Structures are given as C-alpha cells and as structure tokens.
Tab-separated table of C-alpha atoms and ligand atoms in Angstrom:
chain	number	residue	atom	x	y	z
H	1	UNK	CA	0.000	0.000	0.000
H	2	UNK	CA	2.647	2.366	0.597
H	3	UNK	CA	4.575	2.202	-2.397
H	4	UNK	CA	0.709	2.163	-4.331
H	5	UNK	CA	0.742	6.057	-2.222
H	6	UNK	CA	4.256	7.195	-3.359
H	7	UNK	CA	4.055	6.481	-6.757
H	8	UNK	CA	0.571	8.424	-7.274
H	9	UNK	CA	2.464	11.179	-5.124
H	10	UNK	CA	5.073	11.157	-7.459
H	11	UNK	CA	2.776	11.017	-10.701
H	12	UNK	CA	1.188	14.283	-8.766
H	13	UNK	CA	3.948	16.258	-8.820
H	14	UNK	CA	5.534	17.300	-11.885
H	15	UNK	CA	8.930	15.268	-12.152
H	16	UNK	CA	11.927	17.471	-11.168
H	17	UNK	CA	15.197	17.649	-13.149
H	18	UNK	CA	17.506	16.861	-10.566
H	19	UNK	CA	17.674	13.559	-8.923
H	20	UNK	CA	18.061	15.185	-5.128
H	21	UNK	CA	15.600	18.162	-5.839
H	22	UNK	CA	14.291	19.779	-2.758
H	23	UNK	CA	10.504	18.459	-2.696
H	24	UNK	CA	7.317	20.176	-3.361
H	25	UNK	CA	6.687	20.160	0.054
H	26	UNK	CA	9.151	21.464	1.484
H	27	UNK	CA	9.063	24.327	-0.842
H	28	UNK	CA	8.435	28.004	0.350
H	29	UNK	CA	6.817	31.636	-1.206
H	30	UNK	CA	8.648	34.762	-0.427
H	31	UNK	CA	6.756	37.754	1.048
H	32	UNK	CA	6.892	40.526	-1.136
H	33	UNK	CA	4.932	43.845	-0.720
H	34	UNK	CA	3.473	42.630	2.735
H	35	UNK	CA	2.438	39.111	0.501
H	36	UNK	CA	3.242	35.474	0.546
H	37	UNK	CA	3.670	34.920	-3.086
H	38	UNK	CA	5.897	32.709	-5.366
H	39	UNK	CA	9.056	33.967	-7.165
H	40	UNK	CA	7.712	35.564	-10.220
H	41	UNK	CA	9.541	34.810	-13.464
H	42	UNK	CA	8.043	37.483	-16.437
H	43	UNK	CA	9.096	35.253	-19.548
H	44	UNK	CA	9.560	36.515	-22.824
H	45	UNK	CA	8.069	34.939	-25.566
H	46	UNK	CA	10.862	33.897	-27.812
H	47	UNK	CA	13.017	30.615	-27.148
H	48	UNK	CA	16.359	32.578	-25.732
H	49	UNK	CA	14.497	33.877	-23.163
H	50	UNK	CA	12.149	30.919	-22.359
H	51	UNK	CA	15.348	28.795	-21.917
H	52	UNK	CA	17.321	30.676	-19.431
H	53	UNK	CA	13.863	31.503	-17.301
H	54	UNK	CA	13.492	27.864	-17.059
H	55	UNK	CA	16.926	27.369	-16.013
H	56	UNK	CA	16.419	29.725	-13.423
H	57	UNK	CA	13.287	28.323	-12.156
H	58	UNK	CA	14.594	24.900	-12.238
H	59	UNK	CA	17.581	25.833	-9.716
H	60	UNK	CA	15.097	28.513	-7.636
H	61	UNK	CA	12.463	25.820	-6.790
H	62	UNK	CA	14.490	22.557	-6.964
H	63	UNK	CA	17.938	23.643	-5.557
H	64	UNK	CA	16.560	26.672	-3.380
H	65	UNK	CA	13.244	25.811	-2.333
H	66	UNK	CA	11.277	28.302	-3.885
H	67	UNK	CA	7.756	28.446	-5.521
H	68	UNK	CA	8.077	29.705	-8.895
H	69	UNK	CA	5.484	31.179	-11.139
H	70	UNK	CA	6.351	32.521	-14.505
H	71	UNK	CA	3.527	34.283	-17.317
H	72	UNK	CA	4.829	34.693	-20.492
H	73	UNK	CA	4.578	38.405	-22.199
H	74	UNK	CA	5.339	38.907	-26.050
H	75	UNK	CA	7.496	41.582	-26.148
H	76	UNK	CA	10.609	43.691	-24.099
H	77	UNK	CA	8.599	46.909	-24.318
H	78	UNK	CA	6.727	45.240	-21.041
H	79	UNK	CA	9.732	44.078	-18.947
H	80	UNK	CA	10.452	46.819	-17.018
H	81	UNK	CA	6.327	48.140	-16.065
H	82	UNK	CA	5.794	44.137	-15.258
H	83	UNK	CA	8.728	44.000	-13.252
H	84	UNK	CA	7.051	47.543	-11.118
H	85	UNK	CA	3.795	45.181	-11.125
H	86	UNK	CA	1.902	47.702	-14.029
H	87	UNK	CA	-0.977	46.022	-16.189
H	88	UNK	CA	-0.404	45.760	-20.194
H	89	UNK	CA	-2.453	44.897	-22.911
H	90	UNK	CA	-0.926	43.712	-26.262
H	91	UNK	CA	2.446	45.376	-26.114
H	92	UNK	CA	1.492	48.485	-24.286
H	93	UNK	CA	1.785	48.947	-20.519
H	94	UNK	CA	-1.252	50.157	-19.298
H	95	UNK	CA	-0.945	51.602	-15.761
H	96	UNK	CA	-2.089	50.392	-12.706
H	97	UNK	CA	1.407	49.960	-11.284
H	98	UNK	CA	2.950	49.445	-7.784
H	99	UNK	CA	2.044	46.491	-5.221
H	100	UNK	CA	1.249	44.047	-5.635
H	101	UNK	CA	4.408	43.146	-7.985
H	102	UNK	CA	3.940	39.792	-8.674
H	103	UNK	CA	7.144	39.264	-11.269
H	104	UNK	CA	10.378	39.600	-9.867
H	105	UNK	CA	12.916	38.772	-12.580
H	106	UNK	CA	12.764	38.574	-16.154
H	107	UNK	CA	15.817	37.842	-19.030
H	108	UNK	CA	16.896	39.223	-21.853
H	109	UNK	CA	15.834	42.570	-22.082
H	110	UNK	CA	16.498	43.813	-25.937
H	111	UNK	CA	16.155	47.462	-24.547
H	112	UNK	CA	18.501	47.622	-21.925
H	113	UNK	CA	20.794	50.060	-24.287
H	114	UNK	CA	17.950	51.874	-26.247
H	115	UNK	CA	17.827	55.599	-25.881
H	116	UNK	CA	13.869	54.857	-24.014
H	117	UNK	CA	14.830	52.681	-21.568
H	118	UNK	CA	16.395	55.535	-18.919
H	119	UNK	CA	12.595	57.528	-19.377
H	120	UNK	CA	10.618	54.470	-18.917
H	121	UNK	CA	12.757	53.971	-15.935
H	122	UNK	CA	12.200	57.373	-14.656
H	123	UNK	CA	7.670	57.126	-14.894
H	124	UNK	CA	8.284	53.908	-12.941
H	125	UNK	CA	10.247	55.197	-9.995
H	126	UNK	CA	7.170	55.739	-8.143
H	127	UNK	CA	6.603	51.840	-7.993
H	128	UNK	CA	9.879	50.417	-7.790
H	129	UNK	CA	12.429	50.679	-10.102
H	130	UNK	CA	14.194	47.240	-11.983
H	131	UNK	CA	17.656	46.742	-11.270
H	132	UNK	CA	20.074	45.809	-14.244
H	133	UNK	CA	21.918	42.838	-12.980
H	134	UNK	CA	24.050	43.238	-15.754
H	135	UNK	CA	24.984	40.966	-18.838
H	136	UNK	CA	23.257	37.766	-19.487
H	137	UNK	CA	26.591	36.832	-21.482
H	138	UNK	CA	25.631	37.551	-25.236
H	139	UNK	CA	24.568	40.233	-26.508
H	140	UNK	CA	22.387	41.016	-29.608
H	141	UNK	CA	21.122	43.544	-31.697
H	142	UNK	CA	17.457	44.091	-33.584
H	143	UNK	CA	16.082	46.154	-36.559
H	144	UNK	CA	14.242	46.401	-39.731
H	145	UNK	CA	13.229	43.381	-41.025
H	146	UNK	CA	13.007	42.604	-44.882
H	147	UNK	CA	9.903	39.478	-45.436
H	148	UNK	CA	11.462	36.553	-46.469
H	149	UNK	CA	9.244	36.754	-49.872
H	150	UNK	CA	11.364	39.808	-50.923
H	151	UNK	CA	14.890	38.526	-49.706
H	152	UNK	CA	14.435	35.544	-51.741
H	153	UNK	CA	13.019	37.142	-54.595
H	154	UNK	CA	15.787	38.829	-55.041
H	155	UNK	CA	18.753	36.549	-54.360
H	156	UNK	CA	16.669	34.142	-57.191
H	157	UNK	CA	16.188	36.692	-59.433
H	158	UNK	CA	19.719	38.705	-59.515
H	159	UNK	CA	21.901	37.882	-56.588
H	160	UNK	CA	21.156	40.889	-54.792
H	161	UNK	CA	21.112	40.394	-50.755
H	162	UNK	CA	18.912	42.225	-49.154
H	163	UNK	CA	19.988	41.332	-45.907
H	164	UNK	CA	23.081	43.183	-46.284
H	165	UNK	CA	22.294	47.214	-46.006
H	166	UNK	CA	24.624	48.259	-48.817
H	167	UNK	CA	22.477	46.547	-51.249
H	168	UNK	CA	20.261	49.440	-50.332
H	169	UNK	CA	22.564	52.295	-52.253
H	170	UNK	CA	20.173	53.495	-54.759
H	171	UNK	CA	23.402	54.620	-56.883
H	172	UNK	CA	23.676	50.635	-57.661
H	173	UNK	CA	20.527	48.898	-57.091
H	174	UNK	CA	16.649	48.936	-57.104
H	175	UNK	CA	15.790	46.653	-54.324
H	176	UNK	CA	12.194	48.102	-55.078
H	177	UNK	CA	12.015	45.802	-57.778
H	178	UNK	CA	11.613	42.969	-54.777
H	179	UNK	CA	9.091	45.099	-52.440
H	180	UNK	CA	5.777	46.155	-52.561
H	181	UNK	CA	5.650	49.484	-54.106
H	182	UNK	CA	3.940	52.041	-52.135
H	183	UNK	CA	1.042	52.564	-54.042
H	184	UNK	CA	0.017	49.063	-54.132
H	185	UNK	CA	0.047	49.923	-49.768
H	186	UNK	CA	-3.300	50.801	-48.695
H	187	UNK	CA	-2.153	53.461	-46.479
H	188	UNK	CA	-5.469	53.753	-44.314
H	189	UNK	CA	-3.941	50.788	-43.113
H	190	UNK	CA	-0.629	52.527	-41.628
H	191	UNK	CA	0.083	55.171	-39.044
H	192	UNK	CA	1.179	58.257	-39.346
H	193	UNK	CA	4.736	58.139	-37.052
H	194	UNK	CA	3.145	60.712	-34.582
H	195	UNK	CA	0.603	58.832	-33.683
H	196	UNK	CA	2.176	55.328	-33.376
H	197	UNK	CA	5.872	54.580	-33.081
H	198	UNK	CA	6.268	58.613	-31.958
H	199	UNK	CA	4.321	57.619	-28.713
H	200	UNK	CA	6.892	55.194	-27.279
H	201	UNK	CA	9.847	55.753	-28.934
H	202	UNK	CA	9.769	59.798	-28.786
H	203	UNK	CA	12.448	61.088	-31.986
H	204	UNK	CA	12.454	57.594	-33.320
H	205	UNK	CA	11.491	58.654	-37.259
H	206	UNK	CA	14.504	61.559	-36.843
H	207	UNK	CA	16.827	58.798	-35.528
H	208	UNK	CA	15.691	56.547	-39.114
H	209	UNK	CA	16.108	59.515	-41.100
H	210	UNK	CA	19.419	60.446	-39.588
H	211	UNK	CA	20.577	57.192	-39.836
H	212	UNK	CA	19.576	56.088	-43.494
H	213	UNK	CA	19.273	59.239	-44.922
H	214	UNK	CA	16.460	58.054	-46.596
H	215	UNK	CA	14.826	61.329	-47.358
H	216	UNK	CA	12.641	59.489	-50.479
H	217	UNK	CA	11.127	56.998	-48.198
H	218	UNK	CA	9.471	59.908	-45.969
H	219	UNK	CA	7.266	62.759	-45.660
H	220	UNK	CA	8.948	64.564	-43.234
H	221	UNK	CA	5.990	67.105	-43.488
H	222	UNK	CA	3.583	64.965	-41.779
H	223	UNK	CA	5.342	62.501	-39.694
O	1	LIG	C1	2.133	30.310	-1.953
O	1	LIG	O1	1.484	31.444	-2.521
O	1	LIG	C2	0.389	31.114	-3.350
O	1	LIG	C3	-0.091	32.401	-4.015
O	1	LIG	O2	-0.178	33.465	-3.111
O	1	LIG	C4	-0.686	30.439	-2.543
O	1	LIG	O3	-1.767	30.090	-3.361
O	1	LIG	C5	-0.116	29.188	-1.903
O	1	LIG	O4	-1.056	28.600	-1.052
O	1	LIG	C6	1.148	29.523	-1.099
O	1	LIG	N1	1.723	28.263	-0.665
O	1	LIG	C7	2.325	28.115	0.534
O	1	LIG	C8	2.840	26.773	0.848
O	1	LIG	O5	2.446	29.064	1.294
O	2	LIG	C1	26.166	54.764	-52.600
O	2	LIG	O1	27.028	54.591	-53.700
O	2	LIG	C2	27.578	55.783	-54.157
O	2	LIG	C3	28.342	55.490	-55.445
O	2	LIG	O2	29.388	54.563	-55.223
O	2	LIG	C4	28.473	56.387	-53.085
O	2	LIG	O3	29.016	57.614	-53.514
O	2	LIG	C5	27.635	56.602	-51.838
O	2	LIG	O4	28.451	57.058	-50.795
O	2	LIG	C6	26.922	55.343	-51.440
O	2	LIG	N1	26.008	55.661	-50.370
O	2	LIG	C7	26.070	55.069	-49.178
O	2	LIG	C8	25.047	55.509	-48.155
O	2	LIG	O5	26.894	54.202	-48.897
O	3	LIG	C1	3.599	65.107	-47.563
O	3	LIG	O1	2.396	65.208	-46.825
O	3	LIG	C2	1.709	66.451	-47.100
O	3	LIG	C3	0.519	66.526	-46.169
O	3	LIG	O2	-0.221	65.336	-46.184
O	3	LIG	C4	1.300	66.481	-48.590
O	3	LIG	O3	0.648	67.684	-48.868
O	3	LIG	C5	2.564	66.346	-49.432
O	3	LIG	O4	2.185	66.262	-50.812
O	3	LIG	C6	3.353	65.117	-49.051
O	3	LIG	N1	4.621	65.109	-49.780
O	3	LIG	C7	5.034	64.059	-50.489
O	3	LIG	C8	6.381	64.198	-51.138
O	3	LIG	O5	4.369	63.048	-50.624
C-alpha cells in the first residue's frame, strides 16, 4: 500500500530535473509587498528567453526551495512596467502599477541600451524601479526586417542580398524591384509616425532619417 501512495504522489507532482531536488513540500513563497507569493519569473516569448527563465526556475524551486510562477509576455517593451507590477495589454503597458508586484525577474531585455529605456525607468520610480543585474553573457542587436518573400526574390532573381544594407545604395541597385511598391500599400492601413511609433519611442522617425538618410522613403511634413 505504501509504495501504491508514493508512486501516485510522485505522478502528482511534476517530475523534477535533478535527482536530489528539494521536494514540493518542502518548498516556500517569499513575502513581497506585505504578501506570501511565489518567485515571479516574467518570460519573454521567444526561445532565448524561455530557456534561461526555465533554467532559473529549475535551480530557484528545486535547488533553493522556492515556488516559482512565470507568465509569459510577447514583447521587451513590457519588462520593465511588469517588473514595477503595471498592467499591459498587447504590447502596451497600461498603468495600474505598484504592489502588488507579482514578477520579480525577467531575461533578456532587448532594450537595456535603447535611448527609451532611462525615461521608462524614470515614470516607474514611483513603484519600484528594476535593477540591471548586468549581462546575461551575449549580446544582440534588432532592426528592420526585410519578409522573407522579398529577400528571396531577389537573391533568385539577380543575386542581390537584401539582408546586407549596402544593397540598399540606390546609386547601384533597385531593391524596389523585390518590395511592394507604395502605391500598391493601402495606407489607411498605416500610421502616421506621430501617432504610433512617436508615442513610445519619442524622436524615433529623426533617428531613421538620420541614420539612413532616406529622405525618399518619408514625408517629413507629416510625420
Ligand atoms: C504560496 O502562494 C500562493 C499564491 O499566493 C498560494 O496560493 C499558496 O497557497 C502559497 N503556498 C504556501 C505553501 O504558502
Ligand atoms: C552609394 O554609392 C555611391 C556610389 O558609389 C556612393 O558615392 C555613396 O556614398 C553610397 N552611399 C552610401 C550611403 O553608402
Ligand atoms: C507630404 O504630406 C503632405 C501633407 O499630407 C502632402 O501635402 C505632401 O504632398 C506630401 N509630400 C510628399 C512628397 O508626398
């Protein structure tokens, strides 16, 4: 009878990955903002992310004891207002910020260096602000993104890569050939900058235009 009991105990609880984990049982919340709560992991959404958080829950509840909850949230933009316990929607923080702050660490933040990250940092000082516990050990870097449809398009049809920003000079190629040309865009489907990217990333369409010069590609008039 009593190995009948430990084996449905053991098909109860999900099976640990190390052989001497410390048991459910014996497993403890912390107390955060007056509250017993489990360690809260905010998990990003893509795999680099997911794997290190579940490293790190895997040695906080099996090698230190702890509970560990984790919610999953799609994109950096929400890292630092989860972390100071604020509501979001979609990739927007929403308010509602302060206790309780149920997430308590979260990896690989892709804005730690962007220009937005020190003001975000400042509106959440009210609530607690994230610490930056420095490098997770690689680093990378984001951007525009060309649709695969285009980038092989054009490799096919004449070599060109369009993953590579020089094939962008205008003086030697027509990567247009490959894209959608803008007046097969139905633009009551776009944003003018002002009202979208403008609102999070303040200066980001002088930033693009400083950086690619790219004085055909935008109305400066209206965005
Ligand atoms: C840990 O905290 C959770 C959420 O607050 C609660 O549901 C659970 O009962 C707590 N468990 C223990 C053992 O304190
Ligand atoms: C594009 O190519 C032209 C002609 O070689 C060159 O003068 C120009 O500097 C290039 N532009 C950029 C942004 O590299
Ligand atoms: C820029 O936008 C303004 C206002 O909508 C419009 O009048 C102007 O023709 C646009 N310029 C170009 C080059 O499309």
């Amino acid at each position: 009878m009593f190995w009948v009991i430990s084996l449905l105990c053991m098909g109860a609880f999900a099976r640990t990955c190390f052989p001497n984990a410390i048991p459910h049982l014996d497993r403890v919340n912390i107390t955060f903002d007056d509250i017993m709560m489990p360690i809260g992991i905010w998990q990003n959404a893509w795999d680099s992310s997911g794997i290190v958080s579940q490293i790190y829950k895997i040695i906080a509840s099996e090698k230190l004891g702890f509970f560990v909850n984790e919610e999953i949230g799609p994109a950096s933009e929400l890292i630092l207002g989860k972390l100071a316990g604020c509501s979001h929607q979609g990739f927007a923080i929403t308010g509602d910020c302060g206790a309780p702050r149920r997430f308590h660490v979260s990896f690989e933040n892709w804005l730690t260096g962007s220009p937005w990250t020190q003001q975000w940092l400042e509106d959440l000082i009210p609530y607690g602000v994230p610490m930056d516990l420095g490098s997770m050990g690689y680093e990378g870097k984001s951007g525009m993104f060309v649709l695969s449809g285009s980038l092989n398009a054009a490799l096919a049809d004449s070599g060109l890569a369009l993953s590579f920003y020089r094939s962008y000079n205008a003086s030697w190629f027509d990567p247009s050939k490959y894209t959608e040309p803008v007046d097969n865009v139905d633009l009551n489907r776009l944003k003018k900058c002002a009202d979208s990217a403008e609102i999070g990333y303040p200066g980001i369409a002088e930033l693009y235009l400083r950086i690619t010069g790219d004085t055909g590609g935008m109305n400066t008039s209206t965005y």
